[in-house]
Every structure is written in C-alpha cells, then in structure tokens.
Amino acid sequence: MRIERIDIHVTDLKTRLQRQRSTGAYDTGAPGALLGKPVLVKVFAEGVIGYGQIRPLAPHHSMPDTYATMISMIKEVCGPRLIGQSIFDVEGIHALFDSLAPANFMARAAVDAALYDAIGKATKQPVYNLIGGLNQKRIPLEWSISMASDPKKMVADAERALHEFGIKVLCIKSGHPDGWQQDAKHFRAIREAVGDDVAIGMDPNTGWTVADTLQALRALQEHRVDYLEQPVKRHDLAGMAAIKRASTGVPLMADEACLSIQDAHAIVAADAADVLCIKLYKHGGITPARKIAAIAEAASLQINCGGLAVLSQLEAAAGAHFYASRPAGHVMPAGEFIFGLGVIGPDPLVPQTDFVVKDGHVAPPSGPGLGITVDEAALDSLTLLKESVQ
C-alpha cells in the first residue's frame, strides 16, 4: 500500500495544562496561537488513513522542534520523498529521516505514529500486535506533580491523583530555585499525606548538581525515594554515573540524557543509569523507541514510558501500545501519559472514547491501528494551519 498524500494540521486544543519545573513553566500556549500547539499528521494510503499527533515542546524543553519546523521537515524535506513509498517500509522511512532530518525527532514521531496506525488498519490489528503483542493488558499510570512554593498545593495535587483517579505512582517536579532543601520539604509533606503505599519519585529536570543530589537523597533516606529522574545536566554522564554509584539503591533514570539511540548506548557504556526514560516524541516514535528498549534490555536496565507533554488521545494511545508490548518486568514505574486521558478535560478531537483511567490504570485501545477515532468535523473546526504533500 503506497502513500498517496500527507496532510499536516496544527490544532487548537481547548484544554490547558501548566506544570512548573526547574527549567520554567510548561503550558499549552494561548488559545488561537500556533506556538506550543500539537501537530496532527494524516497519512493516506489506498483507502486507509493513519493518524499521528505530537505536541512540539520548544521553547519549553531542550529540543529544537516547533510546529513550524515539524511542518517544514514533513512538507518540504521528507514528505515529498515519502509519496509512493509503502506504509510498511517503516525502517526505510526512518533511514530517510536519519539522512535528511536527524535531529527533528518530533516530526518523524508524528509520521511514525501515523504509519503504524495505517498499518494496523490495513492489517486489522492493534498496534501492540505489530510490535510484540499484548504483554500488559492494564498499564499503571504515573502522575506528575507541579512544583510550587506552597507545599499545600503540591499535597493537594498528589491527593487528587490518589483519590480521584486511583494513581499509586507520583513524580514530584524538583530543582526548586531555593535549593534541594525545599524539594526535600515538599517530598516529606507529600509522603506524609499519601503514605507508604504510594510510589514517589523526584524529577529535578537537570536542576541539581551531583552534590545537591547526594545531599537530598541522604536527607530523604528515611522517607523512601522510589526513583530519581535526571537530576543533573543532559551531557553530564560522569555526574550521573557518580550518583548511581552512591545513590544507596534509589533507581536512577536518564531522561534528558537519552534522546537518541546513540545516547542510550553512551549511557550504558558510562554505567550512568538504572532506567532509560522512553518518550515517543523525543526519540522519533515507536520504531526508535523499540531499539532503545532493546539496548536497555541487553544491558539489564529497565525502561520508563512517559511523558508529561502528552495531552491528546492519539499521543497517549501510541504510548500505551508501546508500553503494553513490553514485558511487565522490563518497565518501571508506570506510564506518564495520563494527561492525554481526559484528566484535564476531554480531547476535543476524540469526543467518543473508552480509553480512560480506571483505578489508576488504563487498557490500550484494542481496535485496529491506534484504536482512536478522530472527529473530522472537530479537526476541521480546530485546525489553525493546514498543509498537504501529494
């Protein structure tokens, strides 16, 4: 089945999310503005339409993609070369991106998701059956707690996750400008509020030094930090390795340090993490994510499947299919795509869905492809900008 056309939509989400972290506030952009809005890609192939959606993170993250670069990479650079190619030639299409747009991971992630959606629809199989099978029928979910000056706000956020949605895994945004002592204060308050049955991790988003990290872990030793995500700068693998050696058993997760397949190899070679954090948007989709997962498995590392910026049903579904295809013992602690599952308001592009949170878990959609039906009328009404390649 050959690719006949590719449509690119920049869409205006009505729901908003704000999360404060060490590198600044993340939000979804002003209504009607283009910057910060998700890019939806439709791949047309002989009667089948595959959908993929990614929200570019620039300028809120250390990645280059904006809606404009995504459009340019798909419309002008790679898209014209995809017309006429088979939807099944996923590796060949990624090789094309490698040669023409190696650093634009989000553009290729949107195309990758649309290809898998189209392949699943063409073969009448859910995506998880295309990439390893349904190894996990129910996926535990993780809730990210926004940094705040007042610990009471963070406690309230944690309690909402626990009592309203049954979430048993929390990740506290850390790296407070007043120092790690403030982060420790927040952790203690949340641990006291939710108890020991809830797993709590910390994510400074590169906002600590090695010394900060070791002092914080020692200060919280009696309060059980369940995992620690990317405390130091992305390129400081020596610092990550030092933390891993001295972290007294707290699993250390590499997130910002792990963008590419080459990054994953370097982390393993430096013995700089216990867990590789996989986010489809930062790697380029399911195809590179599977290779990073294989590197982790070969090195006896676990993986985590995130992330916070996933705010749509399509994005969350791609993450859920990938997560569900992995053996349970290879993934920790939970999937961090909960904000695409209606907890901050419904996805206006997918008004009818059974892809929802139940008792802190979600089941991957079982329909063909990603299993998500997009409302075309809603897509048309919410499209801020549209381009086509044919």
Short mmCIF file of C-alpha atoms in Angstrom, two decimals:
data_model
loop_
_atom_site.label_atom_id
_atom_site.label_comp_id
_atom_site.label_asym_id
_atom_site.label_seq_id
_atom_site.Cartn_x
_atom_site.Cartn_y
_atom_site.Cartn_z
CA MET A 1 0.00 0.00 0.00
CA ARG A 2 1.58 3.22 -1.20
CA ILE A 3 1.48 6.63 0.46
CA GLU A 4 -0.64 8.93 -1.71
CA ARG A 5 -0.90 12.08 0.40
CA ILE A 6 0.15 13.53 3.74
CA ASP A 7 -1.90 16.22 5.50
CA ILE A 8 -0.47 18.29 8.34
CA HIS A 9 -2.76 20.10 10.81
CA VAL A 10 -1.75 22.48 13.59
CA THR A 11 -4.67 22.17 16.01
CA ASP A 12 -6.02 24.39 18.77
CA LEU A 13 -6.67 22.42 21.96
CA LYS A 14 -9.26 23.86 24.31
CA THR A 15 -7.81 22.21 27.39
CA ARG A 16 -4.76 23.68 29.13
CA LEU A 17 -2.04 22.26 31.34
CA GLN A 18 0.52 24.17 33.33
CA ARG A 19 3.36 22.48 35.13
CA GLN A 20 6.21 24.30 36.86
CA ARG A 21 9.59 22.62 36.83
CA SER A 22 13.21 23.62 37.34
CA THR A 23 13.60 24.87 33.76
CA GLY A 24 10.44 27.01 33.84
CA ALA A 25 6.70 26.74 33.36
CA TYR A 26 5.32 24.42 30.71
CA ASP A 27 1.92 25.21 29.23
CA THR A 28 -0.01 24.54 26.03
CA GLY A 29 0.10 28.05 24.62
CA ALA A 30 -2.53 30.76 24.29
CA PRO A 31 -5.82 29.90 22.53
CA GLY A 32 -5.53 30.62 18.84
CA ALA A 33 -1.73 30.90 18.89
CA LEU A 34 0.40 28.48 16.88
CA LEU A 35 3.42 28.14 19.18
CA GLY A 36 3.01 25.20 21.55
CA LYS A 37 0.11 23.67 19.66
CA PRO A 38 0.04 20.00 18.60
CA VAL A 39 0.71 18.90 15.04
CA LEU A 40 -1.53 16.16 13.64
CA VAL A 41 -0.37 14.16 10.61
CA LYS A 42 -2.65 12.12 8.34
CA VAL A 43 -1.10 9.56 6.00
CA PHE A 44 -3.37 8.48 3.12
CA ALA A 45 -2.64 5.12 1.51
CA GLU A 46 -5.08 3.40 -0.85
CA GLY A 47 -8.23 3.87 1.21
CA VAL A 48 -6.55 3.79 4.62
CA ILE A 49 -5.85 6.88 6.72
CA GLY A 50 -3.30 6.76 9.53
CA TYR A 51 -3.19 9.43 12.22
CA GLY A 52 -0.31 10.63 14.38
CA GLN A 53 -0.15 13.61 16.70
CA ILE A 54 2.75 15.22 18.57
CA ARG A 55 2.94 18.42 20.59
CA PRO A 56 6.29 20.13 19.90
CA LEU A 57 7.94 21.18 23.15
CA ALA A 58 10.13 24.12 22.09
CA PRO A 59 10.64 26.55 23.75
CA HIS A 60 9.66 24.62 26.90
CA HIS A 61 12.19 21.80 26.52
CA SER A 62 15.71 21.27 25.27
CA MET A 63 14.55 20.09 21.84
CA PRO A 64 14.50 22.04 18.59
CA ASP A 65 11.07 21.22 17.17
CA THR A 66 8.28 23.78 16.94
CA TYR A 67 5.11 23.49 14.85
CA ALA A 68 6.99 25.36 12.09
CA THR A 69 9.98 23.01 11.98
CA MET A 70 7.67 19.99 12.04
CA ILE A 71 5.74 21.33 9.07
CA SER A 72 8.93 22.18 7.18
CA MET A 73 10.51 18.77 7.76
CA ILE A 74 7.38 16.92 6.65
CA LYS A 75 6.14 19.18 3.86
CA GLU A 76 9.38 20.36 2.27
CA VAL A 77 12.16 17.96 3.26
CA CYS A 78 10.96 14.40 3.87
CA GLY A 79 7.30 14.32 2.85
CA PRO A 80 7.79 14.66 -0.92
CA ARG A 81 10.13 11.65 -0.82
CA LEU A 82 7.54 9.60 1.08
CA ILE A 83 4.89 9.83 -1.63
CA GLY A 84 4.77 6.48 -3.39
CA GLN A 85 6.56 4.56 -0.65
CA SER A 86 4.93 1.61 1.07
CA ILE A 87 3.43 2.24 4.51
CA PHE A 88 5.14 -1.00 5.58
CA ASP A 89 8.61 0.38 4.82
CA VAL A 90 8.95 1.92 8.28
CA GLU A 91 12.70 1.30 8.57
CA GLY A 92 13.35 2.81 5.16
CA ILE A 93 11.34 5.90 6.07
CA HIS A 94 13.30 6.32 9.30
CA ALA A 95 16.53 5.96 7.33
CA LEU A 96 15.31 8.83 5.16
CA PHE A 97 14.74 10.98 8.26
CA ASP A 98 18.16 9.96 9.56
CA SER A 99 19.80 11.30 6.41
CA LEU A 100 17.71 14.46 5.93
CA ALA A 101 16.40 15.50 9.35
CA PRO A 102 18.31 13.59 12.04
CA ALA A 103 17.58 15.98 14.93
CA ASN A 104 13.90 16.63 14.24
CA PHE A 105 12.57 13.78 16.33
CA MET A 106 9.05 15.11 16.75
CA ALA A 107 8.37 15.45 13.04
CA ARG A 108 9.32 11.83 12.48
CA ALA A 109 7.42 10.73 15.61
CA ALA A 110 4.18 12.08 14.16
CA VAL A 111 4.82 10.31 10.85
CA ASP A 112 5.86 7.11 12.66
CA ALA A 113 2.60 7.01 14.65
CA ALA A 114 0.55 7.65 11.51
CA LEU A 115 2.35 4.81 9.71
CA TYR A 116 1.67 2.33 12.50
CA ASP A 117 -1.96 3.47 12.66
CA ALA A 118 -2.28 2.93 8.90
CA ILE A 119 -0.54 -0.47 9.01
CA GLY A 120 -2.80 -1.60 11.85
CA LYS A 121 -5.90 -0.53 9.96
CA ALA A 122 -4.68 -2.20 6.77
CA THR A 123 -4.00 -5.49 8.58
CA LYS A 124 -6.93 -5.11 11.01
CA GLN A 125 -4.60 -5.39 14.00
CA PRO A 126 -4.00 -3.15 17.02
CA VAL A 127 -0.53 -1.61 17.00
CA TYR A 128 0.61 -3.64 20.02
CA ASN A 129 0.22 -6.81 17.94
CA LEU A 130 2.56 -5.33 15.33
CA ILE A 131 5.36 -4.66 17.84
CA GLY A 132 5.40 -7.62 20.19
CA GLY A 133 1.88 -8.43 21.33
CA LEU A 134 -0.27 -7.55 24.32
CA ASN A 135 2.10 -8.25 27.20
CA GLN A 136 0.32 -5.89 29.60
CA LYS A 137 -3.46 -5.66 29.47
CA ARG A 138 -3.63 -2.94 32.14
CA ILE A 139 -1.00 -0.22 32.39
CA PRO A 140 -0.30 1.51 35.73
CA LEU A 141 -0.17 5.30 35.41
CA GLU A 142 2.08 7.98 36.88
CA TRP A 143 1.03 11.50 37.90
CA SER A 144 3.43 14.43 37.64
CA ILE A 145 3.17 16.97 40.48
CA SER A 146 3.89 20.56 39.52
CA MET A 147 6.48 22.46 41.55
CA ALA A 148 5.01 25.16 43.83
CA SER A 149 6.26 27.45 46.57
CA ASP A 150 3.46 26.32 48.86
CA PRO A 151 3.75 22.61 49.75
CA LYS A 152 0.00 22.53 50.40
CA LYS A 153 -0.65 22.97 46.66
CA MET A 154 1.61 20.05 45.85
CA VAL A 155 -0.02 17.89 48.50
CA ALA A 156 -3.45 18.74 47.08
CA ASP A 157 -2.25 17.73 43.60
CA ALA A 158 -0.98 14.42 44.98
CA GLU A 159 -4.19 13.74 46.86
CA ARG A 160 -6.27 14.47 43.77
CA ALA A 161 -4.25 11.92 41.79
CA LEU A 162 -4.69 9.31 44.51
CA HIS A 163 -8.32 9.82 45.48
CA GLU A 164 -9.89 10.91 42.18
CA PHE A 165 -8.03 8.63 39.78
CA GLY A 166 -6.52 5.90 41.95
CA ILE A 167 -2.95 6.77 40.92
CA LYS A 168 -0.33 4.99 43.01
CA VAL A 169 2.80 6.45 41.35
CA LEU A 170 3.70 10.13 41.78
CA CYS A 171 6.60 12.11 40.34
CA ILE A 172 7.47 15.37 42.09
CA LYS A 173 8.91 18.15 39.95
CA SER A 174 12.04 19.25 41.83
CA GLY A 175 15.01 21.57 41.37
CA HIS A 176 13.41 24.41 43.35
CA PRO A 177 15.22 27.78 42.98
CA ASP A 178 15.61 27.92 46.77
CA GLY A 179 17.62 24.71 46.73
CA TRP A 180 17.26 20.99 47.27
CA GLN A 181 16.20 21.58 50.89
CA GLN A 182 12.90 22.96 49.59
CA ASP A 183 12.48 19.90 47.36
CA ALA A 184 13.07 17.67 50.37
CA LYS A 185 10.46 19.61 52.34
CA HIS A 186 7.93 19.05 49.55
CA PHE A 187 8.74 15.35 49.36
CA ARG A 188 8.27 14.86 53.10
CA ALA A 189 4.91 16.66 53.03
CA ILE A 190 3.62 14.54 50.16
CA ARG A 191 4.92 11.28 51.63
CA GLU A 192 3.20 12.06 54.94
CA ALA A 193 -0.06 12.86 53.11
CA VAL A 194 -0.27 9.81 50.83
CA GLY A 195 1.52 7.19 52.94
CA ASP A 196 3.90 4.39 52.10
CA ASP A 197 1.62 2.51 49.69
CA VAL A 198 2.26 5.11 47.00
CA ALA A 199 5.50 5.18 44.99
CA ILE A 200 7.03 8.66 44.85
CA GLY A 201 9.84 9.71 42.56
CA MET A 202 11.64 13.03 42.10
CA ASP A 203 12.46 14.78 38.83
CA PRO A 204 14.74 17.83 39.07
CA ASN A 205 14.80 18.12 35.25
CA THR A 206 18.59 18.70 35.34
CA GLY A 207 18.17 21.32 38.11
CA TRP A 208 20.53 19.79 40.69
CA THR A 209 24.28 19.28 40.93
CA VAL A 210 25.86 15.98 41.94
CA ALA A 211 26.40 17.35 45.44
CA ASP A 212 22.77 18.53 45.66
CA THR A 213 21.57 15.12 44.59
CA LEU A 214 23.56 13.15 47.14
CA GLN A 215 22.61 15.52 49.96
CA ALA A 216 18.92 15.32 49.04
CA LEU A 217 18.95 11.53 48.90
CA ARG A 218 20.66 11.32 52.29
CA ALA A 219 18.17 13.76 53.80
CA LEU A 220 15.25 11.69 52.49
CA GLN A 221 16.66 8.26 53.25
CA GLU A 222 14.01 7.55 55.91
CA HIS A 223 11.18 8.71 53.63
CA ARG A 224 11.85 6.33 50.69
CA VAL A 225 12.54 7.98 47.38
CA ASP A 226 11.35 5.34 44.92
CA TYR A 227 13.26 6.66 41.91
CA LEU A 228 15.19 9.72 40.79
CA GLU A 229 14.88 11.15 37.28
CA GLN A 230 17.63 13.14 35.52
CA PRO A 231 18.99 15.24 38.40
CA VAL A 232 21.95 16.78 36.50
CA LYS A 233 22.64 18.25 33.08
CA ARG A 234 21.95 16.20 29.99
CA HIS A 235 25.58 15.72 28.95
CA ASP A 236 26.95 15.06 32.44
CA LEU A 237 27.15 11.29 32.20
CA ALA A 238 30.11 11.27 34.60
CA GLY A 239 27.89 13.01 37.16
CA MET A 240 25.06 10.54 36.55
CA ALA A 241 27.49 7.65 36.98
CA ALA A 242 28.77 9.11 40.26
CA ILE A 243 25.20 9.45 41.54
CA LYS A 244 24.40 5.89 40.50
CA ARG A 245 27.39 4.56 42.41
CA ALA A 246 26.45 6.47 45.57
CA SER A 247 22.65 6.60 45.44
CA THR A 248 22.05 3.89 48.07
CA GLY A 249 19.74 1.82 45.91
CA VAL A 250 17.46 4.56 44.55
CA PRO A 251 16.90 3.73 40.84
CA LEU A 252 18.38 6.47 38.65
CA MET A 253 16.52 7.33 35.44
CA ALA A 254 18.02 9.05 32.39
CA ASP A 255 15.53 11.30 30.59
CA GLU A 256 17.03 14.44 29.02
CA ALA A 257 20.27 12.48 28.63
CA CYS A 258 18.51 9.88 26.49
CA LEU A 259 17.24 11.33 23.22
CA SER A 260 18.75 9.14 20.53
CA ILE A 261 19.76 5.51 20.10
CA GLN A 262 23.36 6.72 20.32
CA ASP A 263 22.58 8.45 23.64
CA ALA A 264 21.21 5.18 25.02
CA HIS A 265 24.40 3.38 24.03
CA ALA A 266 26.54 6.07 25.67
CA ILE A 267 24.55 5.90 28.92
CA VAL A 268 25.01 2.14 29.08
CA ALA A 269 28.73 2.45 28.33
CA ALA A 270 29.13 5.02 31.14
CA ASP A 271 27.04 2.96 33.59
CA ALA A 272 25.11 6.19 34.17
CA ALA A 273 21.55 4.96 34.84
CA ASP A 274 19.38 2.12 36.02
CA VAL A 275 16.41 3.13 33.85
CA LEU A 276 16.10 4.72 30.40
CA CYS A 277 13.14 7.06 30.10
CA ILE A 278 11.43 6.49 26.76
CA LYS A 279 9.14 9.19 25.37
CA LEU A 280 8.00 8.61 21.83
CA TYR A 281 8.06 12.30 20.95
CA LYS A 282 11.70 12.77 21.95
CA HIS A 283 13.04 9.69 20.12
CA GLY A 284 11.12 9.86 16.86
CA GLY A 285 8.32 7.39 17.56
CA ILE A 286 7.77 3.73 18.25
CA THR A 287 10.47 2.49 15.85
CA PRO A 288 13.47 4.14 17.57
CA ALA A 289 11.88 3.54 20.99
CA ARG A 290 11.92 -0.21 20.38
CA LYS A 291 15.64 -0.04 19.59
CA ILE A 292 16.36 1.92 22.76
CA ALA A 293 14.34 -0.62 24.73
CA ALA A 294 16.45 -3.40 23.20
CA ILE A 295 19.65 -1.62 24.27
CA ALA A 296 18.26 -1.31 27.79
CA GLU A 297 17.25 -4.96 27.90
CA ALA A 298 20.66 -6.10 26.68
CA ALA A 299 22.28 -4.09 29.48
CA SER A 300 19.82 -5.34 32.13
CA LEU A 301 18.34 -1.85 32.51
CA GLN A 302 14.66 -1.12 32.84
CA ILE A 303 12.70 1.42 30.81
CA ASN A 304 10.09 4.00 31.68
CA CYS A 305 7.42 5.23 29.26
CA GLY A 306 6.46 8.94 29.57
CA GLY A 307 5.83 11.84 29.28
CA LEU A 308 4.18 14.88 30.73
CA ALA A 309 3.63 16.72 27.44
CA VAL A 310 1.33 14.01 26.05
CA LEU A 311 -2.03 15.80 26.08
CA SER A 312 -4.09 14.03 23.41
CA GLN A 313 -5.76 10.66 22.92
CA LEU A 314 -3.66 9.92 19.84
CA GLU A 315 -0.37 10.61 21.63
CA ALA A 316 -1.44 8.67 24.70
CA ALA A 317 -2.59 5.73 22.58
CA ALA A 318 0.78 5.45 20.84
CA GLY A 319 2.49 5.42 24.24
CA ALA A 320 0.04 2.84 25.59
CA HIS A 321 0.56 0.48 22.65
CA PHE A 322 4.32 0.68 23.09
CA TYR A 323 4.08 0.17 26.87
CA ALA A 324 1.64 -2.74 26.51
CA SER A 325 4.00 -4.53 24.12
CA ARG A 326 6.81 -4.65 26.70
CA PRO A 327 7.11 -7.40 29.33
CA ALA A 328 6.00 -6.16 32.76
CA GLY A 329 9.38 -6.79 34.38
CA HIS A 330 11.13 -4.53 31.88
CA VAL A 331 9.08 -1.38 32.62
CA MET A 332 9.04 0.84 35.72
CA PRO A 333 7.40 2.54 37.49
CA ALA A 334 4.33 3.46 35.37
CA GLY A 335 3.18 5.21 32.19
CA GLU A 336 3.30 9.01 32.32
CA PHE A 337 0.76 9.74 29.59
CA ILE A 338 -2.17 10.27 31.93
CA PHE A 339 -2.71 13.89 30.88
CA GLY A 340 -3.85 12.66 27.46
CA LEU A 341 -6.64 10.64 29.07
CA GLY A 342 -9.17 13.32 29.95
CA VAL A 343 -7.98 14.18 33.44
CA ILE A 344 -7.57 17.87 32.47
CA GLY A 345 -10.64 17.89 30.26
CA PRO A 346 -11.78 15.95 27.18
CA ASP A 347 -9.83 15.81 23.95
CA PRO A 348 -12.00 17.82 21.52
CA LEU A 349 -10.74 15.77 18.57
CA VAL A 350 -11.88 12.50 20.16
CA PRO A 351 -15.25 13.14 21.85
CA GLN A 352 -16.21 9.45 21.97
CA THR A 353 -13.72 7.16 23.68
CA ASP A 354 -13.38 4.30 26.14
CA PHE A 355 -9.65 4.97 26.51
CA VAL A 356 -9.95 6.24 30.07
CA VAL A 357 -8.35 5.91 33.50
CA LYS A 358 -9.80 3.21 35.77
CA ASP A 359 -8.37 2.57 39.23
CA GLY A 360 -5.05 4.16 38.35
CA HIS A 361 -4.65 2.07 35.19
CA VAL A 362 -5.56 2.21 31.52
CA ALA A 363 -6.06 -0.52 28.92
CA PRO A 364 -4.57 0.12 25.48
CA PRO A 365 -7.20 0.59 22.76
CA SER A 366 -7.96 -2.75 21.11
CA GLY A 367 -9.25 -1.51 17.75
CA PRO A 368 -7.22 -1.60 14.53
CA GLY A 369 -4.19 0.68 14.45
CA LEU A 370 -4.00 3.03 17.41
CA GLY A 371 -7.70 2.35 18.06
CA ILE A 372 -8.63 6.05 18.20
CA THR A 373 -11.37 7.60 16.05
CA VAL A 374 -10.80 11.27 15.22
CA ASP A 375 -13.83 13.51 14.72
CA GLU A 376 -13.10 15.01 11.29
CA ALA A 377 -15.57 17.87 11.77
CA ALA A 378 -13.87 18.81 15.04
CA LEU A 379 -10.47 18.56 13.35
CA ASP A 380 -11.58 20.94 10.63
CA SER A 381 -13.00 23.44 13.12
CA LEU A 382 -9.92 23.37 15.35
CA THR A 383 -7.29 23.50 12.60
CA LEU A 384 -5.24 26.69 12.81
CA LEU A 385 -3.00 25.84 9.87
CA LYS A 386 -3.08 23.06 7.29
CA GLU A 387 -0.53 21.92 4.70
CA SER A 388 -0.53 18.97 2.30
CA VAL A 389 2.04 16.86 0.46
CA GLN A 390 0.97 14.85 -2.57
#
